[in-house]
XYZ file of C-alpha atoms in Angstrom:
73
model
C -16.560 -3.283 -8.745
C -12.896 -4.392 -8.873
C -11.026 -4.705 -12.159
C -7.916 -6.763 -12.918
C -5.249 -4.396 -14.233
C -2.158 -6.594 -14.269
C -1.023 -10.164 -13.709
C 2.225 -10.155 -11.771
C 4.507 -13.177 -12.223
C 5.096 -13.616 -8.475
C 4.041 -12.508 -5.015
C 7.208 -10.407 -4.742
C 6.452 -8.453 -7.936
C 2.793 -8.068 -6.939
C 3.803 -6.592 -3.583
C 6.214 -4.114 -5.194
C 3.571 -2.945 -7.674
C 0.937 -2.706 -4.932
C 3.306 -0.467 -2.946
C 3.804 1.749 -5.999
C 0.081 2.118 -6.695
C -0.781 2.631 -3.028
C 1.865 5.365 -2.774
C 0.040 7.099 -5.648
C -3.173 7.028 -3.599
C -4.948 4.112 -5.287
C -6.821 1.277 -3.607
C -5.201 -2.013 -4.613
C -5.723 -5.644 -3.783
C -4.378 -8.863 -5.204
C -5.320 -12.510 -5.414
C -3.520 -15.642 -6.539
C -4.173 -16.740 -10.089
C -4.192 -20.345 -8.890
C -5.303 -21.608 -5.502
C -2.461 -24.131 -5.547
C 0.350 -21.560 -5.395
C 0.460 -18.521 -3.110
C 3.854 -17.432 -4.504
C 2.935 -17.854 -8.164
C 1.247 -15.378 -10.527
C -1.152 -12.898 -8.920
C -3.844 -10.617 -10.265
C -3.660 -6.969 -9.228
C -7.079 -5.345 -8.894
C -8.251 -1.759 -8.416
C -11.707 -0.192 -8.327
C -12.995 0.181 -11.877
C -13.044 3.965 -11.473
C -9.260 3.946 -10.860
C -8.291 1.461 -13.590
C -7.190 4.008 -16.219
C -4.989 5.863 -13.733
C -3.522 2.582 -12.467
C -2.659 1.540 -16.039
C -0.875 4.847 -16.641
C 1.170 4.484 -13.448
C 2.095 0.872 -14.224
C 3.018 1.696 -17.823
C 5.319 4.503 -16.689
C 6.955 2.328 -14.039
C 7.362 -0.760 -16.216
C 8.603 1.205 -19.248
C 11.190 3.094 -17.203
C 12.341 -0.210 -15.685
C 12.635 -1.752 -19.163
C 14.686 1.211 -20.377
C 17.098 0.845 -17.436
C 17.706 -2.830 -18.190
C 18.167 -2.338 -21.953
C 21.700 -2.973 -23.218
C 23.448 0.139 -24.479
C 24.433 0.233 -28.148
């Protein structure tokens, strides 16, 4: 059974995250949130047995990206 682990805001972001998860050895697929827009938001899905690991990988990647874009005080 596949489980939605993230909703990417665009096809570009979904593809980048799929590459990241695939490089870590996970099975990943995606589907459009709306049938009217292929480039709009997309659900990222992994097998349920890999969902926890996928969340950890995404959290690390997204948190490190957020830290890089934070303004310095």
